[in-house]
Amino acid sequence: MSIVVGKDEMAAFLAEVFPQVDGMFTIERLENDLTVMRLHAHDRHLRPGGTVSGPAMFSLADVAAYVATMSRIGREALTVTTHCSIDFMRKPEAGRDVLAHARLLKLGRSLSVTDVLLFSDGSDKPVAHASLTYSIPPKG
Amino acid sequence: MSIVVGKDEMAAFLAEVFPQVDGMFTIERLENDLTVMRLHAHDRHLRPGGTVSGPAMFSLADVAAYVATMSRIGREALTVTTHCSIDFMRKPEAGRDVLAHARLLKLGRSLSVTDVLLFSDGSDKPVAHASLTYSIPPKG
Amino acid sequence: MSIVVGKDEMAAFLAEVFPQVDGMFTIERLENDLTVMRLHAHDRHLRPGGTVSGPAMFSLADVAAYVATMSRIGREALTVTTHCSIDFMRKPEAGRDVLAHARLLKLGRSLSVTDVLLFSDGSDKPVAHASLTYSIPPKG
Amino acid sequence: MSIVVGKDEMAAFLAEVFPQVDGMFTIERLENDLTVMRLHAHDRHLRPGGTVSGPAMFSLADVAAYVATMSRIGREALTVTTHCSIDFMRKPEAGRDVLAHARLLKLGRSLSVTDVLLFSDGSDKPVAHASLTYSIPPKG
């Protein structure tokens, strides 16, 4: 489960495949045991005032699990989210970025499972907790 | 579990509390046993080409469960999503609206549980299936 | 998604692969759009008094999704549960059997998704709601 | 979120409220940041051969979340599982005990959320990952 696509290459890949959210997320750390993604609270995709909505937290968890998975299997592969279970536990702090800490729990031939904890920047109490499954289609 | 806030009043309420997504969703039906919400595929919130993303489907399921719940308990109440489990099962058809069929399974004093099936408009094969829990704080 | 293994053959298959729960469950209906399974409240696997526990409801949902899936793909195949999300919504009625109503939402090449509602026998208010994913390994 | 009911008292409480599973589970550790529970693979509740089934893993995750919650709020309180999302990721090793590592992510006034990882004894690759919500009714 070691990383085959580094942080800069992964960032370029994200900007290419998800142009509509360009600038919304940054990869902060991409390590074997932990991926950290940042959601910029003042991005134009968010509601006025910088309050991070439930769908924005879902997006952050989803992209963090995507980066954790794709950085291992390489950008030529295709993957698609098949499941997400997310618990919203606390209200994010207004105007603060949200950080996702993603840990790949399983990388099998046909699916990956990633655990994601979300935090308001500067806090250690999680605002949300998610588990995401990506399906990895067989190579053609 | 009968409806105390009708379709037009509920639509006005949605536009007021979620101005940032105004025009993205329409309440199609609001009945005792079924709430139907439409996500407009060509809305500016979606990516170019009208492909409905995972986060947009999450948003649709979330707002449909919100409408199903709030239409029963009245707009003075406060609720917040505490959990969502969603299975993405098929790719939505490009350029087609997505419809959410929401059914309230439980309305207790402190939480509601809503089952939501999502369909591309004109198809009867679900593209996603979600279960959402809303927490209903006690009245002050 | 039509059924290729009928009710009696499926019951014999269940007794063979899950001998440890033999007598705990009965297949009531096995139709294209609905599978109904019964959990016998007075079975020895349950706690004294016939109260159906959370794990017993999980087992019932799991076996109902298994029957819904296997009856379509045939008993030579191998499948394994990869995910379950379950909401416990009401307390089952003491001493009453619990019925599972399972509907196959998706049957793909590599996975199935089944929606399951659980009811105390004689009631139309669901006690639990589950979504289960079975992984279907490729044939060798 | 510090512990108010210690390991021995909690074990006695479990034996009292869940007599039907007495001997199936042991509390290994009960600390502020981690609860560890053991499922005995050779217990009579399991299938012949000591293979730990999905429902047995569900039970283990559920009881671990219960212990993590009750040890903080005290045994006079009532709680009930309202949600479980569980991913089964690997086959448990035959004949090995399964250990649950439970971490309380949130303890609010009306609900707790617990993250649980399950491992075959001696392995550091998780066999399953669960998130459980317990509802805590208001004190009368």
Coordinates of C-alpha atoms in Angstrom, one line a residue:
Chain A
M1 CA 0.0 0.0 0.0
S2 CA 2.9 2.4 -0.6
I3 CA 2.4 5.6 -2.5
V4 CA 3.1 5.6 -6.3
V5 CA 1.8 9.0 -7.2
G6 CA 3.4 11.9 -5.1
K7 CA 1.7 15.0 -3.8
D8 CA 2.4 17.4 -6.6
E9 CA 1.5 14.9 -9.4
M10 CA -1.7 14.0 -7.5
A11 CA -2.6 17.7 -7.2
A12 CA -2.2 18.3 -10.9
F13 CA -4.3 15.2 -11.5
L14 CA -7.1 16.4 -9.3
A15 CA -7.2 19.8 -11.0
E16 CA -7.5 18.0 -14.3
V17 CA -10.2 15.6 -13.5
F18 CA -12.2 17.9 -11.2
P19 CA -11.8 21.4 -12.8
Q20 CA -15.1 22.5 -11.2
V21 CA -13.7 22.3 -7.7
D22 CA -10.3 23.7 -8.5
G23 CA -9.0 25.8 -5.6
M24 CA -11.5 24.3 -3.2
F25 CA -9.2 21.6 -1.8
T26 CA -5.5 21.3 -1.1
I27 CA -3.5 18.2 -0.5
E28 CA -1.6 19.0 2.7
R29 CA 0.1 15.6 3.4
L30 CA 0.3 12.5 1.4
E31 CA 2.1 9.8 3.4
N32 CA 1.8 6.0 3.6
D33 CA -0.3 6.0 6.7
L34 CA -2.1 9.4 6.5
T35 CA -3.5 11.7 3.8
V36 CA -4.5 15.2 4.9
M37 CA -6.7 17.4 2.7
R38 CA -7.8 21.0 3.4
L39 CA -11.1 22.5 2.5
H40 CA -10.8 26.3 2.2
A41 CA -13.6 27.9 4.2
H42 CA -13.6 31.0 2.1
D43 CA -13.8 29.3 -1.2
R44 CA -16.5 30.6 -3.5
H45 CA -18.2 27.1 -3.5
L46 CA -19.2 27.6 0.1
R47 CA -22.1 29.6 1.4
P48 CA -21.6 33.2 2.4
G49 CA -19.9 33.5 5.7
G50 CA -17.6 30.5 5.3
T51 CA -19.9 28.1 7.1
V52 CA -19.0 24.6 5.8
S53 CA -22.2 22.7 4.9
G54 CA -22.9 19.0 5.1
P55 CA -22.5 18.5 1.4
A56 CA -19.1 20.4 1.5
M57 CA -17.9 18.0 4.2
F58 CA -19.1 15.1 2.2
S59 CA -17.1 16.4 -0.8
L60 CA -14.0 16.8 1.3
A61 CA -14.3 13.3 2.7
D62 CA -14.9 11.9 -0.8
V63 CA -11.9 13.6 -2.4
A64 CA -9.6 12.7 0.5
A65 CA -10.6 9.0 0.1
Y66 CA -10.1 9.4 -3.6
V67 CA -6.6 10.8 -3.2
A68 CA -5.7 8.1 -0.6
T69 CA -6.8 5.4 -3.1
M70 CA -5.5 6.9 -6.4
S71 CA -2.0 7.7 -4.9
R72 CA -1.6 3.9 -4.4
I73 CA -3.0 2.5 -7.6
G74 CA -1.9 5.2 -10.1
R75 CA -3.7 7.7 -12.2
E76 CA -4.4 5.5 -15.1
A77 CA -6.9 3.5 -13.1
L78 CA -10.6 4.3 -12.9
T79 CA -12.4 4.3 -9.6
V80 CA -15.9 5.4 -8.5
T81 CA -17.4 5.9 -5.0
T82 CA -19.9 3.1 -4.3
H83 CA -20.6 3.9 -0.6
C84 CA -20.3 6.6 2.0
S85 CA -21.4 6.5 5.6
I86 CA -20.9 9.8 7.4
D87 CA -21.7 10.9 10.9
F88 CA -22.0 14.6 11.5
M89 CA -21.0 15.1 15.1
R90 CA -20.3 18.8 15.8
K91 CA -20.8 22.1 14.0
P92 CA -17.7 23.3 12.2
E93 CA -16.3 26.5 13.5
A94 CA -17.4 29.5 11.3
G95 CA -14.7 30.8 9.0
R96 CA -12.3 28.0 9.7
D97 CA -10.9 25.6 7.1
V98 CA -11.8 22.0 7.6
L99 CA -9.1 19.3 7.5
A100 CA -9.7 15.7 6.5
H101 CA -7.4 13.0 8.0
A102 CA -7.8 9.9 5.7
R103 CA -6.5 6.5 6.4
L104 CA -6.7 3.7 3.9
L105 CA -8.0 0.6 5.8
K106 CA -8.1 -1.8 2.8
L107 CA -6.9 -1.8 -0.7
G108 CA -8.1 -4.9 -2.5
R109 CA -8.2 -5.8 -6.2
S110 CA -11.7 -4.5 -6.6
L111 CA -12.3 -2.0 -3.8
S112 CA -10.7 0.3 -1.3
V113 CA -12.1 1.3 2.1
T114 CA -11.0 4.6 3.7
D115 CA -11.6 6.0 7.1
V116 CA -11.9 9.8 7.3
L117 CA -12.0 12.1 10.3
L118 CA -12.8 15.8 9.7
F119 CA -11.6 18.6 12.0
S120 CA -12.0 22.4 12.1
D121 CA -8.5 23.7 11.7
G122 CA -6.9 24.1 15.1
S123 CA -9.3 21.7 16.9
D124 CA -8.8 18.1 17.9
K125 CA -12.5 17.3 18.3
P126 CA -13.8 15.7 15.1
V127 CA -16.7 17.5 13.3
A128 CA -17.5 14.4 11.2
H129 CA -16.5 10.8 10.6
A130 CA -16.9 9.0 7.4
S131 CA -16.1 5.6 5.8
L132 CA -15.9 5.5 2.0
T133 CA -15.7 2.6 -0.4
Y134 CA -14.3 3.1 -3.9
S135 CA -14.8 0.4 -6.5
I136 CA -11.8 -0.3 -8.7
P137 CA -12.8 -1.7 -12.1
P138 CA -10.6 -4.4 -13.5
K139 CA -7.9 -3.2 -16.0
G140 CA -9.0 -3.7 -19.6
Chain B
M1 CA -47.0 11.9 10.7
S2 CA -49.3 14.0 8.5
I3 CA -48.0 17.1 6.8
V4 CA -48.4 20.5 8.6
V5 CA -46.4 22.6 6.1
G6 CA -47.6 22.5 2.5
K7 CA -45.6 22.5 -0.7
D8 CA -45.6 26.2 -1.4
E9 CA -44.8 27.3 2.1
M10 CA -42.1 24.7 2.3
A11 CA -40.5 25.9 -1.0
A12 CA -40.5 29.5 0.4
F13 CA -38.9 28.2 3.6
L14 CA -36.2 26.4 1.7
A15 CA -35.3 29.5 -0.4
E16 CA -35.0 31.4 2.8
V17 CA -32.8 29.0 4.8
F18 CA -30.7 27.8 1.9
P19 CA -30.3 30.8 -0.4
Q20 CA -27.0 29.5 -1.7
V21 CA -28.8 26.6 -3.5
D22 CA -31.8 28.6 -4.6
G23 CA -33.0 27.3 -8.0
M24 CA -31.1 24.0 -7.7
F25 CA -33.9 22.0 -6.2
T26 CA -37.7 21.9 -6.7
I27 CA -40.3 20.2 -4.5
E28 CA -42.4 18.1 -7.0
R29 CA -44.7 16.3 -4.6
L30 CA -45.2 16.6 -0.8
E31 CA -47.6 13.9 0.3
N32 CA -48.0 11.9 3.5
D33 CA -46.3 8.8 2.2
L34 CA -43.9 10.3 -0.4
T35 CA -41.8 13.4 -1.0
V36 CA -40.4 14.0 -4.5
M37 CA -37.6 16.5 -5.1
R38 CA -36.0 17.4 -8.4
L39 CA -32.3 18.3 -8.9
H40 CA -32.0 20.4 -12.0
A41 CA -29.2 19.0 -14.1
H42 CA -28.3 22.2 -15.8
D43 CA -28.1 24.3 -12.7
R44 CA -25.0 26.4 -12.3
H45 CA -24.0 24.4 -9.2
L46 CA -23.3 21.3 -11.2
R47 CA -20.2 20.6 -13.3
P48 CA -20.2 21.5 -17.0
G49 CA -22.2 19.1 -19.1
G50 CA -24.8 18.5 -16.6
T51 CA -23.2 15.4 -15.0
V52 CA -24.6 15.0 -11.6
S53 CA -21.8 14.4 -9.1
G54 CA -21.7 12.3 -5.9
P55 CA -21.8 15.4 -3.7
A56 CA -24.8 16.8 -5.7
M57 CA -26.7 13.5 -5.2
F58 CA -25.8 13.7 -1.5
S59 CA -27.2 17.2 -1.4
L60 CA -30.4 16.2 -3.1
A61 CA -30.9 13.2 -0.7
D62 CA -30.2 15.5 2.3
V63 CA -32.6 18.2 1.2
A64 CA -35.3 15.7 0.4
A65 CA -35.0 14.2 3.9
Y66 CA -35.1 17.7 5.3
V67 CA -38.3 18.5 3.5
A68 CA -39.9 15.2 4.5
T69 CA -39.1 15.9 8.2
M70 CA -39.7 19.6 8.4
S71 CA -43.1 19.4 6.6
R72 CA -44.2 17.3 9.6
I73 CA -42.7 19.1 12.5
G74 CA -43.1 22.7 11.3
R75 CA -40.7 25.4 10.3
E76 CA -40.1 26.8 13.7
A77 CA -38.1 23.7 14.7
L78 CA -34.4 23.2 14.4
T79 CA -33.0 20.0 12.9
V80 CA -29.6 18.9 11.8
T81 CA -28.4 16.0 9.8
T82 CA -26.5 13.6 12.1
H83 CA -26.0 10.6 9.7
C84 CA -26.1 9.7 6.1
S85 CA -25.4 6.3 4.5
I86 CA -25.5 6.4 0.8
D87 CA -24.9 3.7 -1.9
F88 CA -24.1 4.9 -5.4
M89 CA -25.3 2.2 -7.7
R90 CA -25.4 3.5 -11.3
K91 CA -24.1 6.4 -13.2
P92 CA -26.8 9.1 -13.6
E93 CA -27.7 9.8 -17.3
A94 CA -25.9 12.8 -18.6
G95 CA -28.0 16.0 -18.9
R96 CA -31.0 14.4 -17.1
D97 CA -32.5 15.8 -13.9
V98 CA -32.3 13.6 -10.9
L99 CA -35.4 12.9 -8.8
A100 CA -35.4 11.9 -5.1
H101 CA -38.2 9.8 -3.7
A102 CA -38.1 10.2 0.0
R103 CA -40.1 8.2 2.6
L104 CA -40.1 9.1 6.3
L105 CA -39.6 5.8 8.1
K106 CA -39.6 7.2 11.6
L107 CA -40.5 10.5 13.2
G108 CA -39.6 10.3 16.9
R109 CA -39.3 13.1 19.5
S110 CA -35.6 13.4 19.0
L111 CA -34.8 12.1 15.5
S112 CA -36.2 11.2 12.1
V113 CA -35.1 8.5 9.7
T114 CA -35.8 8.9 6.0
D115 CA -35.2 6.5 3.1
V116 CA -34.4 8.1 -0.2
L117 CA -34.1 6.6 -3.7
L118 CA -32.6 8.6 -6.5
F119 CA -33.5 8.2 -10.2
S120 CA -32.5 9.8 -13.4
D121 CA -35.6 11.4 -14.7
G122 CA -37.5 8.9 -16.9
S123 CA -35.8 5.8 -15.5
D124 CA -37.0 3.4 -12.9
K125 CA -33.6 2.0 -12.0
P126 CA -32.3 3.8 -8.9
V127 CA -28.9 5.6 -9.3
A128 CA -28.4 5.9 -5.5
H129 CA -30.0 4.9 -2.2
A130 CA -29.6 6.8 1.0
S131 CA -30.8 6.7 4.6
L132 CA -30.6 9.9 6.6
T133 CA -31.0 10.7 10.2
Y134 CA -32.0 14.2 11.4
S135 CA -31.7 15.1 15.0
I136 CA -34.6 17.2 16.4
P137 CA -33.5 19.3 19.4
P138 CA -36.0 19.7 22.2
K139 CA -38.0 22.8 22.1
G140 CA -36.7 25.5 24.5
Chain C
M1 CA -32.9 -10.0 -12.2
S2 CA -35.3 -12.9 -12.4
I3 CA -35.1 -15.7 -9.9
V4 CA -33.1 -18.8 -10.9
V5 CA -33.2 -20.7 -7.6
G6 CA -36.7 -21.3 -6.2
K7 CA -37.9 -21.2 -2.6
D8 CA -37.5 -24.9 -1.7
E9 CA -34.1 -25.2 -3.3
M10 CA -32.9 -22.0 -1.6
A11 CA -34.1 -23.2 1.8
A12 CA -32.2 -26.5 1.4
F13 CA -29.1 -24.5 0.4
L14 CA -29.4 -22.2 3.4
A15 CA -29.6 -25.2 5.8
E16 CA -26.5 -26.7 4.2
V17 CA -24.3 -23.6 4.3
F18 CA -25.5 -22.2 7.6
P19 CA -26.2 -25.3 9.7
Q20 CA -25.6 -23.3 12.9
V21 CA -28.7 -21.2 12.4
D22 CA -30.9 -24.0 11.0
G23 CA -34.5 -23.4 12.2
M24 CA -33.9 -19.8 13.1
F25 CA -35.1 -18.4 9.7
T26 CA -37.8 -19.3 7.2
I27 CA -38.1 -18.1 3.6
E28 CA -41.7 -16.9 3.4
R29 CA -41.8 -15.5 -0.1
L30 CA -39.2 -15.4 -2.9
E31 CA -40.5 -13.3 -5.8
N32 CA -38.9 -11.1 -8.4
D33 CA -39.6 -7.9 -6.6
L34 CA -39.7 -9.0 -2.9
T35 CA -38.1 -11.6 -0.7
V36 CA -39.7 -12.1 2.7
M37 CA -37.8 -13.9 5.5
R38 CA -39.1 -14.8 9.0
L39 CA -37.0 -14.8 12.2
H40 CA -38.7 -17.1 14.8
A41 CA -38.9 -15.2 18.0
H42 CA -38.9 -18.3 20.1
D43 CA -35.8 -19.9 18.5
R44 CA -33.1 -21.1 20.9
H45 CA -30.7 -18.6 19.4
L46 CA -32.5 -15.7 20.9
R47 CA -32.5 -14.5 24.4
P48 CA -35.0 -15.8 27.0
G49 CA -38.4 -14.2 26.6
G50 CA -38.2 -14.0 22.8
T51 CA -36.9 -10.4 22.7
V52 CA -35.2 -10.0 19.4
S53 CA -31.8 -8.4 19.9
G54 CA -29.9 -6.0 17.6
P55 CA -27.5 -8.7 16.4
A56 CA -30.4 -11.1 15.6
M57 CA -32.0 -8.3 13.5
F58 CA -28.7 -7.8 11.8
S59 CA -28.5 -11.6 11.1
L60 CA -32.1 -11.5 9.7
A61 CA -31.3 -8.6 7.4
D62 CA -28.1 -10.2 6.3
V63 CA -29.6 -13.6 5.4
A64 CA -32.6 -11.9 3.6
A65 CA -30.1 -10.0 1.4
Y66 CA -28.2 -13.2 0.9
V67 CA -31.3 -15.0 -0.3
A68 CA -32.3 -12.1 -2.5
T69 CA -28.9 -12.1 -4.2
M70 CA -28.2 -15.9 -4.4
S71 CA -31.6 -16.7 -5.8
R72 CA -30.6 -14.6 -8.9
I73 CA -27.0 -15.7 -9.4
G74 CA -27.3 -19.3 -8.5
R75 CA -25.9 -21.4 -5.7
E76 CA -22.6 -22.2 -7.3
A77 CA -21.4 -18.7 -6.8
L78 CA -19.6 -17.3 -3.9
T79 CA -20.6 -14.1 -2.2
V80 CA -19.6 -12.3 1.0
T81 CA -21.2 -9.3 2.8
T82 CA -18.9 -6.3 2.5
H83 CA -21.1 -3.6 4.0
C84 CA -24.2 -3.2 6.1
S85 CA -25.7 0.1 7.3
I86 CA -28.6 -0.5 9.7
D87 CA -30.9 1.9 11.5
F88 CA -32.8 0.6 14.6
M89 CA -35.9 2.6 14.8
R90 CA -38.4 0.9 17.2
K91 CA -38.3 -1.8 19.8
P92 CA -39.6 -5.1 18.3
E93 CA -42.7 -6.4 20.1
A94 CA -41.9 -9.0 22.7
G95 CA -42.6 -12.6 21.6
R96 CA -43.4 -11.7 18.1
D97 CA -41.6 -13.0 15.0
V98 CA -39.7 -10.4 12.9
L99 CA -40.2 -10.3 9.2
A100 CA -37.7 -8.9 6.7
H101 CA -38.9 -7.4 3.4
A102 CA -35.9 -7.4 1.1
R103 CA -35.7 -5.7 -2.3
L104 CA -32.7 -6.1 -4.6
L105 CA -31.8 -2.6 -5.8
K106 CA -28.8 -3.5 -7.9
L107 CA -27.3 -6.7 -9.2
G108 CA -24.0 -5.9 -10.9
R109 CA -21.2 -8.2 -12.1
S110 CA -19.3 -7.7 -8.9
L111 CA -21.7 -6.5 -6.2
S112 CA -25.4 -6.5 -5.2
V113 CA -27.2 -3.9 -3.1
T114 CA -30.3 -4.9 -1.1
D115 CA -32.7 -2.7 0.8
V116 CA -34.3 -4.5 3.8
L117 CA -37.2 -3.3 6.1
L118 CA -37.8 -5.3 9.3
F119 CA -41.3 -5.5 10.9
S120 CA -42.7 -7.2 14.0
D121 CA -45.2 -9.7 12.7
G122 CA -48.6 -8.0 12.4
S123 CA -47.3 -4.4 12.4
D124 CA -46.6 -2.1 9.5
K125 CA -44.2 0.2 11.3
P126 CA -40.7 -0.8 10.6
V127 CA -38.5 -1.7 13.5
A128 CA -35.3 -1.5 11.5
H129 CA -34.0 -0.5 8.0
A130 CA -30.9 -1.8 6.5
S131 CA -28.9 -1.6 3.3
L132 CA -26.5 -4.5 2.5
T133 CA -23.8 -4.9 -0.1
Y134 CA -22.6 -8.4 -1.2
S135 CA -19.5 -8.8 -3.2
I136 CA -19.7 -11.3 -6.0
P137 CA -16.2 -12.7 -6.8
P138 CA -15.5 -13.3 -10.5
K139 CA -16.1 -16.9 -11.6
G140 CA -12.8 -18.8 -11.8
Chain D
M1 CA -15.3 12.0 28.6
S2 CA -13.4 10.3 31.5
I3 CA -14.3 6.9 32.7
V4 CA -16.7 6.7 35.7
V5 CA -17.3 2.9 35.7
G6 CA -14.1 0.8 35.9
K7 CA -13.3 -2.5 34.1
D8 CA -14.4 -4.9 36.8
E9 CA -17.7 -3.1 37.6
M10 CA -18.4 -2.8 33.9
A11 CA -17.8 -6.6 33.4
A12 CA -20.2 -7.4 36.2
F13 CA -22.8 -5.0 34.7
L14 CA -22.5 -6.7 31.2
A15 CA -23.0 -10.2 32.7
E16 CA -26.1 -8.9 34.4
V17 CA -27.7 -7.1 31.5
F18 CA -26.6 -9.6 28.8
P19 CA -26.7 -13.0 30.5
Q20 CA -27.3 -14.7 27.2
V21 CA -23.8 -13.8 25.9
D22 CA -22.0 -14.3 29.2
G23 CA -18.5 -15.7 28.5
M24 CA -18.6 -14.7 24.9
F25 CA -16.8 -11.3 25.4
T26 CA -14.1 -10.0 27.7
I27 CA -13.2 -6.4 28.5
E28 CA -9.4 -6.3 27.9
R29 CA -8.8 -2.6 28.4
L30 CA -10.9 0.3 29.5
E31 CA -9.0 3.5 29.1
N32 CA -10.0 7.1 28.4
D33 CA -8.9 6.9 24.7
L34 CA -9.4 3.2 23.9
T35 CA -11.6 0.3 24.9
V36 CA -10.5 -3.2 23.9
M37 CA -13.0 -6.1 23.9
R38 CA -12.2 -9.7 23.0
L39 CA -14.5 -12.1 21.3
H40 CA -13.6 -15.7 22.2
A41 CA -13.4 -17.7 19.0
H42 CA -14.2 -21.0 20.7
D43 CA -17.2 -19.8 22.5
R44 CA -20.3 -21.9 22.1
H45 CA -22.2 -19.0 20.4
L46 CA -20.0 -19.3 17.3
R47 CA -20.2 -21.8 14.6
P48 CA -18.2 -25.1 14.8
G49 CA -14.6 -24.5 14.0
G50 CA -14.3 -21.1 15.5
T51 CA -15.0 -19.1 12.4
V52 CA -16.3 -15.7 13.4
S53 CA -19.4 -14.8 11.4
G54 CA -20.6 -11.4 10.3
P55 CA -23.3 -11.3 13.0
A56 CA -20.7 -12.2 15.7
M57 CA -18.5 -9.3 14.5
F58 CA -21.5 -7.0 14.6
S59 CA -22.2 -8.1 18.2
L60 CA -18.6 -7.5 19.2
A61 CA -18.6 -4.0 17.7
D62 CA -21.9 -3.3 19.3
V63 CA -20.9 -4.4 22.8
A64 CA -17.6 -2.5 22.5
A65 CA -19.4 0.7 21.7
Y66 CA -21.8 0.0 24.5
V67 CA -18.9 -0.4 27.0
A68 CA -17.2 2.7 25.7
T69 CA -20.4 4.7 26.2
M70 CA -21.7 3.3 29.4
S71 CA -18.3 3.5 31.2
R72 CA -18.6 7.3 30.8
I73 CA -22.3 7.9 31.6
G74 CA -22.7 5.4 34.4
R75 CA -24.7 2.2 34.6
E76 CA -28.0 3.8 35.8
A77 CA -28.5 5.3 32.3
L78 CA -30.4 3.7 29.5
T79 CA -29.0 3.6 26.0
V80 CA -30.0 1.8 22.8
T81 CA -28.2 1.3 19.5
T82 CA -29.8 3.5 16.8
H83 CA -27.3 3.0 14.0
C84 CA -24.5 0.8 12.8
S85 CA -22.5 1.1 9.7
I86 CA -20.0 -1.8 9.3
D87 CA -17.5 -2.7 6.5
F88 CA -16.3 -6.2 6.4
M89 CA -12.9 -6.0 4.8
R90 CA -11.0 -9.3 5.4
K91 CA -11.8 -12.8 6.5
P92 CA -11.0 -13.3 10.1
E93 CA -8.4 -16.0 10.7
A94 CA -9.9 -19.3 11.7
G95 CA -9.7 -20.2 15.3
R96 CA -8.4 -16.8 16.4
D97 CA -10.1 -14.5 18.8
V98 CA -11.3 -11.2 17.4
L99 CA -10.3 -8.0 19.2
A100 CA -12.3 -4.7 19.0
H101 CA -10.6 -1.4 19.4
A102 CA -13.3 1.2 20.2
R103 CA -12.8 4.9 20.4
L104 CA -15.6 7.2 21.5
L105 CA -15.7 10.1 19.0
K106 CA -18.5 12.0 20.5
L107 CA -20.5 11.9 23.7
G108 CA -23.3 14.4 23.6
R109 CA -26.4 14.8 25.8
S110 CA -28.5 12.6 23.6
L111 CA -26.2 10.4 21.6
S112 CA -22.7 8.9 21.4
V113 CA -20.7 7.9 18.3
T114 CA -18.0 5.2 18.5
D115 CA -15.5 4.1 15.9
V116 CA -14.6 0.4 16.1
L117 CA -11.8 -1.5 14.4
L118 CA -11.8 -5.3 14.6
F119 CA -8.7 -7.4 14.3
S120 CA -7.9 -11.1 14.4
D121 CA -5.7 -11.6 17.4
G122 CA -2.1 -11.1 16.5
S123 CA -2.7 -9.3 13.2
D124 CA -2.6 -5.5 12.6
K125 CA -4.8 -5.6 9.4
P126 CA -8.4 -4.8 10.4
V127 CA -11.0 -7.4 9.5
A128 CA -13.9 -4.9 9.9
H129 CA -14.6 -1.3 10.6
A130 CA -17.7 0.0 12.2
S131 CA -19.3 3.2 13.4
L132 CA -22.1 2.9 16.0
T133 CA -24.5 5.5 17.4
Y134 CA -26.1 5.0 20.8
S135 CA -29.1 7.1 21.8
I136 CA -29.1 8.3 25.4
P137 CA -32.6 9.0 26.6
P138 CA -33.0 12.0 28.9
K139 CA -33.0 11.2 32.6
G140 CA -36.5 11.1 34.0

